[in-house]
PDB file of C-alpha atoms and ligand atoms in Angstrom:
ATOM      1  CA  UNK A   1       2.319 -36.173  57.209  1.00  0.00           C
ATOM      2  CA  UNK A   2      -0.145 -38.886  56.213  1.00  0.00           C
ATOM      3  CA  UNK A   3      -3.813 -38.389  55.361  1.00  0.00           C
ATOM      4  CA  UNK A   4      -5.257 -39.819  58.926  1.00  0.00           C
ATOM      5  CA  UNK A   5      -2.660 -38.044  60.863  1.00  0.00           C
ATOM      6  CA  UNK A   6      -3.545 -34.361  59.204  1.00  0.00           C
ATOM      7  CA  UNK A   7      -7.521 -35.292  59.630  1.00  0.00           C
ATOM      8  CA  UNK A   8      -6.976 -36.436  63.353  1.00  0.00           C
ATOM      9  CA  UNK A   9      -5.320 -33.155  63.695  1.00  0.00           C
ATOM     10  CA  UNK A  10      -8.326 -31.053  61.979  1.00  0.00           C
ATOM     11  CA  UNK A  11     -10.597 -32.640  63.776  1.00  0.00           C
ATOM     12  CA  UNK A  12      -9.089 -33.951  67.020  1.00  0.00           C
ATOM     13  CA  UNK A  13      -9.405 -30.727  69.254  1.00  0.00           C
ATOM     14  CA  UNK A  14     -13.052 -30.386  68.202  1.00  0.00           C
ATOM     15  CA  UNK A  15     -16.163 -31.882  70.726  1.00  0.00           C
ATOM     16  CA  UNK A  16     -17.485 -33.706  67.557  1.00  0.00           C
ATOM     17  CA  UNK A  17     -16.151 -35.226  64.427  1.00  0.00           C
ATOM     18  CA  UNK A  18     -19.606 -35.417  63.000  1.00  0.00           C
ATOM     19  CA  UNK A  19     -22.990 -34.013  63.121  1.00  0.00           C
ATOM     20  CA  UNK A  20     -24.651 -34.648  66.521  1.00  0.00           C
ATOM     21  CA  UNK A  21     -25.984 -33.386  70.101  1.00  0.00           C
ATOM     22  CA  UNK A  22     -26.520 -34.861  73.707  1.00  0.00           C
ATOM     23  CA  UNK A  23     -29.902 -34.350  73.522  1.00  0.00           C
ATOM     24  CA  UNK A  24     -30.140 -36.552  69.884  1.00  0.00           C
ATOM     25  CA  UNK A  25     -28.437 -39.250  71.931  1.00  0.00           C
ATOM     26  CA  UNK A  26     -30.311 -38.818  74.757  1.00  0.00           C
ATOM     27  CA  UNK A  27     -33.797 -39.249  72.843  1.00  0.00           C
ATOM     28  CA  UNK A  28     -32.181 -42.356  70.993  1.00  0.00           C
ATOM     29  CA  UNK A  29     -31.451 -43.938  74.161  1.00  0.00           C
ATOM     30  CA  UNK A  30     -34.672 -43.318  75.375  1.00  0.00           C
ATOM     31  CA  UNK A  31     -36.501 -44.606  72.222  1.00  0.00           C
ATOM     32  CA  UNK A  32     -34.493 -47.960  72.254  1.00  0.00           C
ATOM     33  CA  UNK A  33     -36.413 -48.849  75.424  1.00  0.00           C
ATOM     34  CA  UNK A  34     -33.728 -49.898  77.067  1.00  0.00           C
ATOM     35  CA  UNK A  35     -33.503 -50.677  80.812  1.00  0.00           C
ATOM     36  CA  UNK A  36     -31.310 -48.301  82.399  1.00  0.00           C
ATOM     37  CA  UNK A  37     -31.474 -49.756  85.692  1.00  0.00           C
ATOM     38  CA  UNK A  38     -29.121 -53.123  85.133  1.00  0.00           C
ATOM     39  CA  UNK A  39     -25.960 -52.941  84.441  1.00  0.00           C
ATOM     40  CA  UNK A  40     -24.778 -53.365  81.030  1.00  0.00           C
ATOM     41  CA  UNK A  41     -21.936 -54.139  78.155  1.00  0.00           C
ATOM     42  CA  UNK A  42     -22.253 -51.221  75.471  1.00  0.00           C
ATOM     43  CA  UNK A  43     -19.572 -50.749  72.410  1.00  0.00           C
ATOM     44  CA  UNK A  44     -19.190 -47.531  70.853  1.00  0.00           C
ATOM     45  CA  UNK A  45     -18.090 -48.225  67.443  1.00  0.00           C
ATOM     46  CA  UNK A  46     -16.319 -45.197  65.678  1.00  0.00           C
ATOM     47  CA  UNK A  47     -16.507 -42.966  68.965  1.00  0.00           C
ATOM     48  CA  UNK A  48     -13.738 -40.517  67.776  1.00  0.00           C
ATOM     49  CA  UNK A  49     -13.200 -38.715  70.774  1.00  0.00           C
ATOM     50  CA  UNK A  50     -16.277 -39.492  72.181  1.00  0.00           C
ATOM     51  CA  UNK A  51     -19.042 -36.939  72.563  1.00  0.00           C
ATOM     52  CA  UNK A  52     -21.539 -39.551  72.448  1.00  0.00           C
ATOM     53  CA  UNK A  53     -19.631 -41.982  74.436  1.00  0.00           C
ATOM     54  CA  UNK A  54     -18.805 -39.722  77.635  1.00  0.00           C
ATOM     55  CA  UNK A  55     -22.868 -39.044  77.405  1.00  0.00           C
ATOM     56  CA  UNK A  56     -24.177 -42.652  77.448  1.00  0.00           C
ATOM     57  CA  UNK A  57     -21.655 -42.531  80.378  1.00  0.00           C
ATOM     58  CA  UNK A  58     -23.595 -40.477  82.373  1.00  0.00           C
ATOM     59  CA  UNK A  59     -27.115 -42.025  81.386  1.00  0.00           C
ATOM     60  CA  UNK A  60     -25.895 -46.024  81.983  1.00  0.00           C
ATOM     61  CA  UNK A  61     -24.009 -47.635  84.166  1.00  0.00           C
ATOM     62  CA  UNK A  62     -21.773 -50.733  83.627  1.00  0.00           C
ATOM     63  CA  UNK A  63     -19.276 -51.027  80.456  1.00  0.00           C
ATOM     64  CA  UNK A  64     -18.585 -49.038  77.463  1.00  0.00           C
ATOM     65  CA  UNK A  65     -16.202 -50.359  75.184  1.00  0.00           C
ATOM     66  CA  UNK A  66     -14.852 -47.211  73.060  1.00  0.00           C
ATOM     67  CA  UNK A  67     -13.411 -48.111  69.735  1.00  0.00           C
ATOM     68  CA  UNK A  68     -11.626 -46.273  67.145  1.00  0.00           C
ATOM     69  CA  UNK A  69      -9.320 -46.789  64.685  1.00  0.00           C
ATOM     70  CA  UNK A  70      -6.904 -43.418  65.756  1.00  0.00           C
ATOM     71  CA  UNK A  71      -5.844 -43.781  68.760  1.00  0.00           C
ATOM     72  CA  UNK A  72      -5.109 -39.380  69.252  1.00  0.00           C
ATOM     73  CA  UNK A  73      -8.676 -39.837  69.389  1.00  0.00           C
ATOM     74  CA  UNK A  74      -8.982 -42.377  72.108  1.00  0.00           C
ATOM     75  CA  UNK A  75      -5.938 -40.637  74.128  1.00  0.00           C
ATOM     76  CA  UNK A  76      -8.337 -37.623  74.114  1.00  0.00           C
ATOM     77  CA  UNK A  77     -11.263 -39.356  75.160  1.00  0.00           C
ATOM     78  CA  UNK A  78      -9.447 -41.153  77.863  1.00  0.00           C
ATOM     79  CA  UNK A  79      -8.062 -37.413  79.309  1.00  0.00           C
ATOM     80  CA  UNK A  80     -11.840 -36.677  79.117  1.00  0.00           C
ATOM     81  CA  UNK A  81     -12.947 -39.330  81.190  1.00  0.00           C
ATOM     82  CA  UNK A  82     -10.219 -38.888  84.156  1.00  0.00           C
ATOM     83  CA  UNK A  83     -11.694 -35.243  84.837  1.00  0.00           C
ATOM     84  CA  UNK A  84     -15.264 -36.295  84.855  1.00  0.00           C
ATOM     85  CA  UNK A  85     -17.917 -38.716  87.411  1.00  0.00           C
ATOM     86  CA  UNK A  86     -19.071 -40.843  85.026  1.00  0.00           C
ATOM     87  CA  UNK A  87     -21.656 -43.812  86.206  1.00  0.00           C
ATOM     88  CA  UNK A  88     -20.253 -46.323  83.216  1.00  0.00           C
ATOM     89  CA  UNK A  89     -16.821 -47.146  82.957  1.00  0.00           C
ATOM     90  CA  UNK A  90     -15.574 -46.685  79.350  1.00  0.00           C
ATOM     91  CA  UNK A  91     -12.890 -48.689  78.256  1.00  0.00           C
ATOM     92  CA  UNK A  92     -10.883 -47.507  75.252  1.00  0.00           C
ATOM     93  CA  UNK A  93     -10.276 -49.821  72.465  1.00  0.00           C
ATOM     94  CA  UNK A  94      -8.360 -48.873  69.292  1.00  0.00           C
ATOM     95  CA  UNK A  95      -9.118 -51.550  66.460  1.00  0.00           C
ATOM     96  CA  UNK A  96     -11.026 -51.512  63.032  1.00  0.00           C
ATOM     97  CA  UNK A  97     -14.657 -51.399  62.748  1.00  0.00           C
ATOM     98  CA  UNK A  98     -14.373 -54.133  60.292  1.00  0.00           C
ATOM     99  CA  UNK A  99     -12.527 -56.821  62.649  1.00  0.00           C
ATOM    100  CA  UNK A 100     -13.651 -56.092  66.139  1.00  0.00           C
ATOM    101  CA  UNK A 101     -12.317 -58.750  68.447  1.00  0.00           C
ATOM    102  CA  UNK A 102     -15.244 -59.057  70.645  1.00  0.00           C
ATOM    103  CA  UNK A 103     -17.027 -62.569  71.426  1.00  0.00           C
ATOM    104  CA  UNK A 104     -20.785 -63.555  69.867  1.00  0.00           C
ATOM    105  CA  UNK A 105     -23.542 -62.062  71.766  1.00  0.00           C
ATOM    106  CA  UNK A 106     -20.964 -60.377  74.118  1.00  0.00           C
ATOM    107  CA  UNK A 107     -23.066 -56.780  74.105  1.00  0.00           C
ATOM    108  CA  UNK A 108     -26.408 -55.188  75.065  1.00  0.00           C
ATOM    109  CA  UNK A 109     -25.852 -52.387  73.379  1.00  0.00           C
ATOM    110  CA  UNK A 110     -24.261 -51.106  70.178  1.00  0.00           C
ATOM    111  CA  UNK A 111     -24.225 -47.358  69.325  1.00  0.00           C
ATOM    112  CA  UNK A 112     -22.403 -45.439  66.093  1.00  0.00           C
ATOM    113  CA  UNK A 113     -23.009 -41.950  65.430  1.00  0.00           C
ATOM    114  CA  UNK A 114     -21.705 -41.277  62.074  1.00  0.00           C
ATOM    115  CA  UNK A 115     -19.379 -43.787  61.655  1.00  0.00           C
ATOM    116  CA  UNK A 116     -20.430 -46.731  60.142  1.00  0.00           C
ATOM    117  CA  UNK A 117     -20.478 -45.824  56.244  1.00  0.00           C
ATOM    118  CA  UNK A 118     -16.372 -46.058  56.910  1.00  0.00           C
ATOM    119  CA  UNK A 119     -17.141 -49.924  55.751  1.00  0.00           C
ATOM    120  CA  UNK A 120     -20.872 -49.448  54.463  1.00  0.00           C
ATOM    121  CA  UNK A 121     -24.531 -49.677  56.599  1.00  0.00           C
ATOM    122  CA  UNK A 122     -25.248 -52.958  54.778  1.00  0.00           C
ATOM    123  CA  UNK A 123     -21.709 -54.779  55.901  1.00  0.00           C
ATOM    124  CA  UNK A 124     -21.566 -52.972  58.863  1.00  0.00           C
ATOM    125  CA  UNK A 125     -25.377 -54.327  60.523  1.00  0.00           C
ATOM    126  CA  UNK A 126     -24.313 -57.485  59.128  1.00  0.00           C
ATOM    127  CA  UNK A 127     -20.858 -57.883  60.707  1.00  0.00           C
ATOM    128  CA  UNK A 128     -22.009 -56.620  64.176  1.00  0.00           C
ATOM    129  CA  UNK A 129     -25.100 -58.366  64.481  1.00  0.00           C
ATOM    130  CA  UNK A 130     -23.323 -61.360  65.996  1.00  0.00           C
ATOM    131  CA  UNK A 131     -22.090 -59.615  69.110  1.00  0.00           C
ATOM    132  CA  UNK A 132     -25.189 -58.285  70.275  1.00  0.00           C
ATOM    133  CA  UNK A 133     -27.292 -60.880  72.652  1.00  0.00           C
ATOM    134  CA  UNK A 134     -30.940 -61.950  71.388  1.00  0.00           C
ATOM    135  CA  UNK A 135     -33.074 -59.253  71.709  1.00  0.00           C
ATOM    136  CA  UNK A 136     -29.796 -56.863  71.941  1.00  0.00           C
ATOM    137  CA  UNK A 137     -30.122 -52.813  70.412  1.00  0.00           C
ATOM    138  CA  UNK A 138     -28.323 -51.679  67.708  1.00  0.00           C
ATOM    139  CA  UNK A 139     -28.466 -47.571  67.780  1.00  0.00           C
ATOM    140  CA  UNK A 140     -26.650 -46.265  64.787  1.00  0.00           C
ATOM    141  CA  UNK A 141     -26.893 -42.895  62.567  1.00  0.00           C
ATOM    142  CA  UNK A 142     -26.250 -42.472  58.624  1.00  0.00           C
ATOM    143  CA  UNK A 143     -26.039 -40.189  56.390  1.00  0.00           C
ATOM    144  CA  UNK A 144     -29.446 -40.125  54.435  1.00  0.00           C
ATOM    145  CA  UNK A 145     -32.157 -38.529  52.540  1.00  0.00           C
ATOM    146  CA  UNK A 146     -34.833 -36.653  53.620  1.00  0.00           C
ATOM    147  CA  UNK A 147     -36.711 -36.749  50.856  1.00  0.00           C
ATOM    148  CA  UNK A 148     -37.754 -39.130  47.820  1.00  0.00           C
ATOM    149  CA  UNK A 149     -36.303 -36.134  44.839  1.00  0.00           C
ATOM    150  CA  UNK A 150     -33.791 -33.791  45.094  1.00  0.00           C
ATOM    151  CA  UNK A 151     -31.638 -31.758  42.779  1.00  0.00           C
ATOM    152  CA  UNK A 152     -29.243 -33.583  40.278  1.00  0.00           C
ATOM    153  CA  UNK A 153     -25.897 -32.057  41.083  1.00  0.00           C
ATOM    154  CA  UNK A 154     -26.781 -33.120  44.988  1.00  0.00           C
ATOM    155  CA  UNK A 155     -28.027 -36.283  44.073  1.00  0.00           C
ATOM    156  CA  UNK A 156     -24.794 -36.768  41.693  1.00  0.00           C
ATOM    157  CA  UNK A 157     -22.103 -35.383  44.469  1.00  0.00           C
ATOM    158  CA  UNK A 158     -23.540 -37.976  47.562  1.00  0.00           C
ATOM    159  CA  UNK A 159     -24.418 -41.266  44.960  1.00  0.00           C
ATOM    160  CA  UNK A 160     -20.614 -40.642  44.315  1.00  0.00           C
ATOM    161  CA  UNK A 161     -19.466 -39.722  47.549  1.00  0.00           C
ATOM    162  CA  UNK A 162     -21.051 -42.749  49.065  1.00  0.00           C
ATOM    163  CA  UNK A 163     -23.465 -44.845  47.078  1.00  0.00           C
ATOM    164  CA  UNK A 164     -25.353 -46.072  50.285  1.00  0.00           C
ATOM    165  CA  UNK A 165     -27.070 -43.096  50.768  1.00  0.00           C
ATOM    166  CA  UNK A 166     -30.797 -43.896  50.826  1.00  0.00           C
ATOM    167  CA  UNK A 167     -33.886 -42.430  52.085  1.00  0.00           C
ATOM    168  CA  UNK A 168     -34.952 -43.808  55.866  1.00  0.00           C
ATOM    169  CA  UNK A 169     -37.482 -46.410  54.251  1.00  0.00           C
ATOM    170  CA  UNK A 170     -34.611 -47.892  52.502  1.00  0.00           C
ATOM    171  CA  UNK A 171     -32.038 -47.785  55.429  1.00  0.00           C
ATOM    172  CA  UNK A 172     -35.140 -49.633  57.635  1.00  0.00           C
ATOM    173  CA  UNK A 173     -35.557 -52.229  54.635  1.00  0.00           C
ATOM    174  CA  UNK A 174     -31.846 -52.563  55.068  1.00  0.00           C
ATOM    175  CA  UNK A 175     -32.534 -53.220  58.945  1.00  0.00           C
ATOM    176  CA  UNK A 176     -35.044 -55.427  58.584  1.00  0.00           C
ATOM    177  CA  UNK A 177     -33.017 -57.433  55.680  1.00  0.00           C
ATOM    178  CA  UNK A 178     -30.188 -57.985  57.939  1.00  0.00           C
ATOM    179  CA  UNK A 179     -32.611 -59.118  60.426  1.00  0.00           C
ATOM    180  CA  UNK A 180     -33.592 -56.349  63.062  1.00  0.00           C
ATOM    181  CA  UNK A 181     -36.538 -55.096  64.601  1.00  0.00           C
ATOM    182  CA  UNK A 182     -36.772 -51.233  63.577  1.00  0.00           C
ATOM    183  CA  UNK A 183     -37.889 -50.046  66.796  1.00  0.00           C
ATOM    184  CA  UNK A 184     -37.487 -45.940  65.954  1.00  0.00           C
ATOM    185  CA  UNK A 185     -35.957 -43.453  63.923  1.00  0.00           C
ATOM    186  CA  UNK A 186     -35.862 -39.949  63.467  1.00  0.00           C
ATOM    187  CA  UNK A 187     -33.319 -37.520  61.347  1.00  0.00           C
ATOM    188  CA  UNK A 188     -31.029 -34.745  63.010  1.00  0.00           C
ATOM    189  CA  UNK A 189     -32.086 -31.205  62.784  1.00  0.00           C
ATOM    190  CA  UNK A 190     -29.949 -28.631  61.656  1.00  0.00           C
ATOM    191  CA  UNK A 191     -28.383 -27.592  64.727  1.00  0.00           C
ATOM    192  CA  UNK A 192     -26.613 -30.971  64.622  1.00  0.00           C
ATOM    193  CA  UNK A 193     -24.729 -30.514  61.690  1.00  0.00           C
ATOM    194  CA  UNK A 194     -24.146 -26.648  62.180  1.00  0.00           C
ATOM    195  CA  UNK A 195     -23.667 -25.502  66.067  1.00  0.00           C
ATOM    196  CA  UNK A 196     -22.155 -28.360  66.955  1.00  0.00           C
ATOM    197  CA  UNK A 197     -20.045 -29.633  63.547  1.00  0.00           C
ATOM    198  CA  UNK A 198     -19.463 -27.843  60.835  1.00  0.00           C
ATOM    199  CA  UNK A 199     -19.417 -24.547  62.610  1.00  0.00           C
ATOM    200  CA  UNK A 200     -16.878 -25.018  65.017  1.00  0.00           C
ATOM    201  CA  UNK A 201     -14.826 -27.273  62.369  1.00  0.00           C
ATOM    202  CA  UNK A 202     -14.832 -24.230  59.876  1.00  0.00           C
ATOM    203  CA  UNK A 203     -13.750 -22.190  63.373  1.00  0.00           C
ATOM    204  CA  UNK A 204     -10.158 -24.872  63.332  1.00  0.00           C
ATOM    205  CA  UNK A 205      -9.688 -24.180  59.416  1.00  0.00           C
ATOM    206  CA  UNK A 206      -7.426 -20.925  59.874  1.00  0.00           C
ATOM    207  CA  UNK A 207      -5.094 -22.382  62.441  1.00  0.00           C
ATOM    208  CA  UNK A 208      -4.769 -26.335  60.737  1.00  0.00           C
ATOM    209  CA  UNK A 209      -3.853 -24.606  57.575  1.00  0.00           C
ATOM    210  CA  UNK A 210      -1.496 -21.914  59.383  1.00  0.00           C
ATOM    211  CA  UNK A 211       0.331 -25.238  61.162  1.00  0.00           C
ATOM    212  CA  UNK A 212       0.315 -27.605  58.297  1.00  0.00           C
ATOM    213  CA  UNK A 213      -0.725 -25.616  55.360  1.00  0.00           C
ATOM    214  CA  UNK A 214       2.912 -26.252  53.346  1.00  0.00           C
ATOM    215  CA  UNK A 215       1.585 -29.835  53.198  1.00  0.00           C
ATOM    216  CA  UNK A 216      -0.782 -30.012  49.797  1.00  0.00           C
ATOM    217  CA  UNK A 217      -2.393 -33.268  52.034  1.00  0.00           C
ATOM    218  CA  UNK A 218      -3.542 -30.622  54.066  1.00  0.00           C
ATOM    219  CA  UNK A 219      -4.039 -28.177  51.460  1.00  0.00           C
ATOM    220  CA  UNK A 220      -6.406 -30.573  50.187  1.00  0.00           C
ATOM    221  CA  UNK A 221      -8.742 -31.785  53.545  1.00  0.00           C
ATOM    222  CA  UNK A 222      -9.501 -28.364  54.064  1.00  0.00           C
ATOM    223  CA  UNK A 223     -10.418 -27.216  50.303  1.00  0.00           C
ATOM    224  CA  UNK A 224     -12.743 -30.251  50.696  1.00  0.00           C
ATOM    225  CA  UNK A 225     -13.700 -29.592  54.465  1.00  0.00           C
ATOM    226  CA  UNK A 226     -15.003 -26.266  52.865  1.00  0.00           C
ATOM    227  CA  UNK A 227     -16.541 -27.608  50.159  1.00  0.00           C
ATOM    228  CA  UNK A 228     -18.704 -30.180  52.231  1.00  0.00           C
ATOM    229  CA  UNK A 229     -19.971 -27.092  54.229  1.00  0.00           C
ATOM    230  CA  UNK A 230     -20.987 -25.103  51.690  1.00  0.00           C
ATOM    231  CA  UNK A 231     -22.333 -28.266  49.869  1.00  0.00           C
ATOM    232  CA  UNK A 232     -24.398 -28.838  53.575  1.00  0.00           C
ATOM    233  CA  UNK A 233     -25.924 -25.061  53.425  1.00  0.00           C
ATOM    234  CA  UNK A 234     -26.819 -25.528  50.122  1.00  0.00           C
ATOM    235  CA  UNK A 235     -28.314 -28.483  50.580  1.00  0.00           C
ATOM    236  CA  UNK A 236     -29.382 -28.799  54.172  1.00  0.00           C
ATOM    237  CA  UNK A 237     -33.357 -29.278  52.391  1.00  0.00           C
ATOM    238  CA  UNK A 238     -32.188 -32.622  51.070  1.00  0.00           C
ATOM    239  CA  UNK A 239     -29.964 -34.807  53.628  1.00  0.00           C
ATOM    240  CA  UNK A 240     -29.516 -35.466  57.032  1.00  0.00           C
ATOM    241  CA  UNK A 241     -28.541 -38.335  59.189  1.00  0.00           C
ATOM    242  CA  UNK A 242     -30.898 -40.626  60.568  1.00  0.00           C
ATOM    243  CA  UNK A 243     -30.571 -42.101  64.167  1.00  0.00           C
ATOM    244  CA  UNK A 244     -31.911 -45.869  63.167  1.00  0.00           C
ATOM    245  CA  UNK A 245     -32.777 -48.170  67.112  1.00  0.00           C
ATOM    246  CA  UNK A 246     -33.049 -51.563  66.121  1.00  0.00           C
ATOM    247  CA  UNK A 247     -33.008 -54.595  67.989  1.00  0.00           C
ATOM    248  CA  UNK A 248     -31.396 -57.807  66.469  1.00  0.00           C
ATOM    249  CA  UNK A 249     -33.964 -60.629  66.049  1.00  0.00           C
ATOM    250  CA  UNK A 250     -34.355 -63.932  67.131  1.00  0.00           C
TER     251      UNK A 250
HETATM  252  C1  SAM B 301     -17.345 -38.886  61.437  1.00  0.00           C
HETATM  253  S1  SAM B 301     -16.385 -39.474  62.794  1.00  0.00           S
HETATM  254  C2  SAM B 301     -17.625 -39.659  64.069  1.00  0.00           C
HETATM  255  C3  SAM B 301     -17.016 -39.690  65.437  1.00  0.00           C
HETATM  256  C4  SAM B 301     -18.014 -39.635  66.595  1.00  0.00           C
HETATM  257  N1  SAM B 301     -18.888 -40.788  66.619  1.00  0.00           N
HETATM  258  C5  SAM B 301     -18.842 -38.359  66.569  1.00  0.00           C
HETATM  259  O1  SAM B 301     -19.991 -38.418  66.085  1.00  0.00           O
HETATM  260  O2  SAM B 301     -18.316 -37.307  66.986  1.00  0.00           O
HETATM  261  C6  SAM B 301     -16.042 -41.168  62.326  1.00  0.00           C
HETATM  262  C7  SAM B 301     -15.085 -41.873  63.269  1.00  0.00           C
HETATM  263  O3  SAM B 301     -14.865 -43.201  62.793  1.00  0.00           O
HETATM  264  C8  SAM B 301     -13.486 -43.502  62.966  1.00  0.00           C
HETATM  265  N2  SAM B 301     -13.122 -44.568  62.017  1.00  0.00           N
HETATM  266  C9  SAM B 301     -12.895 -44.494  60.688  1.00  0.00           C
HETATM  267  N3  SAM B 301     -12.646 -45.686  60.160  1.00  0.00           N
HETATM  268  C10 SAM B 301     -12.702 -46.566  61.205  1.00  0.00           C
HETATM  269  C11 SAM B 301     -12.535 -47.971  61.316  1.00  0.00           C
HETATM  270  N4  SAM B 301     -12.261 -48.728  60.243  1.00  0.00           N
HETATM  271  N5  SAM B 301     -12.664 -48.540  62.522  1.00  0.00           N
HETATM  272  C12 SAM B 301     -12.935 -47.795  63.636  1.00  0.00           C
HETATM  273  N6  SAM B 301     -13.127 -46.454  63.586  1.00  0.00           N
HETATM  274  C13 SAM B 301     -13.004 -45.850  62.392  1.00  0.00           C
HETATM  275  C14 SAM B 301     -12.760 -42.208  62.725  1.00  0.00           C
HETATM  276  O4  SAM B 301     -11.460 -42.205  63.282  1.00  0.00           O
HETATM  277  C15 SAM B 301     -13.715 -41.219  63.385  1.00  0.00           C
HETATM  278  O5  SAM B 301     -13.406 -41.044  64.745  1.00  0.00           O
END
């Protein structure tokens, strides 16, 4: 079995495939100022099987487009959706976040919760700039530091790992580079990564390896699944991600 397959698998049957909470979306909604009261066109870019999506649901109304590239994800999502009243319609969409066929200033809204470093913060604000309308919101969280020094083997594992990483004053220079408006931020507390990630994840570890465990693929995700936690509650002093609301210029 293939890499993606054996991850969608891991992860798939879990609420979230990434450090998160309703009420972090909730309070990043309400910082982007938006006006909840019209009707509007939102993408949700790297939803996975959309926590965050199926709660902007309930908050908006009008259309969610819900992309990802695995469509066991989507599938998921969409078997959410049927058993719940939502007041936006989500509309699944299963394409790369790197050639999204959507038209220029087509959206209101564009949300990723720890997604976008899949094709890098800088690329990713640039390349989806162009479908938000003047004045549109970008709401978006990355993985980042919470502080200006920190340990050298943690320093040396994440500049590695993904050499974005950057303290919030760099991600907002990043913002404003690209030309946005950094409207708010604020970094996920613990409970984000643990209650609702990691622990939960690190719950699915006995029975993924009991299915697939013959596979070294999947021998492999989880030795490195556990070694990301452990590396998190070692480390938890030193990273985070921030929630970045931004609204495109001009
Ligand atoms: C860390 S998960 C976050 C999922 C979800 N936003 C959450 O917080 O629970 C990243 C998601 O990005 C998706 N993804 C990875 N590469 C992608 C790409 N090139 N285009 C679209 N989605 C992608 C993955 O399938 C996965 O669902």
């Amino acid at each position: 079995m293939d890499e993606l397959t054996l991850l969608s698998k891991l992860h798939g049957s879990n609420h979230r495939q990434g450090p998160g909470s309703d009420a972090a979306t909730r309070l990043a909604l309400t910082l982007s100022g938006i006006d909840k009261s019209r009707r509007l066109k939102v993408a949700d870019i790297g939803c996975g099987t959309g926590a965050q999506t199926l709660t902007l649901a309930q908050e908006l109304t009008g259309e969610i487009v819900a992309v990802d590239l695995l469509p066991a994800f989507l599938d998921r999502l969409q078997e959410t959706v049927s058993h719940r009243h939502l007041s936006a319609d989500i509309t699944p969409l299963c394409a790369s976040m790197d050639n999204l066929p959507f038209a220029a200033e087509e959206f209101d809204l564009l949300w990723s919760e720890g997604a976008i470093y899949h094709i890098g913060f800088r690329r990713g604000i640039a390349l989806w700039k162009p479908f938000l309308k003047p004045g549109g919101i970008l709401a978006v969280s990355e993985i980042s530091w919470t502080t200006l020094q920190r340990p050298r083997p943690i320093q040396d594992f994440w500049t590695q790992a993904y050499p974005e990483i950057d303290t919030a004053s760099g991600k907002i220079k990043a913002l404003e580079e690209a030309g946005y408006r950094v409207l708010a931020h604020f970094m996920l507390p613990q409970d984000c990564w643990m209650e609702n990630y990691y622990t939960p994840l690190q719950a699915s570890l006995p029975h993924f390896l009991h299915t697939y465990g013959d596979d070294p693929t999947a021998q492999a995700i989880a030795e490195s699944t556990q070694q990301e936690i452990t590396c998190y509650t070692e480390n938890k002093d030193y990273y985070s991600y921030g929630f970045y609301i931004a609204q495109k210029q001009g």
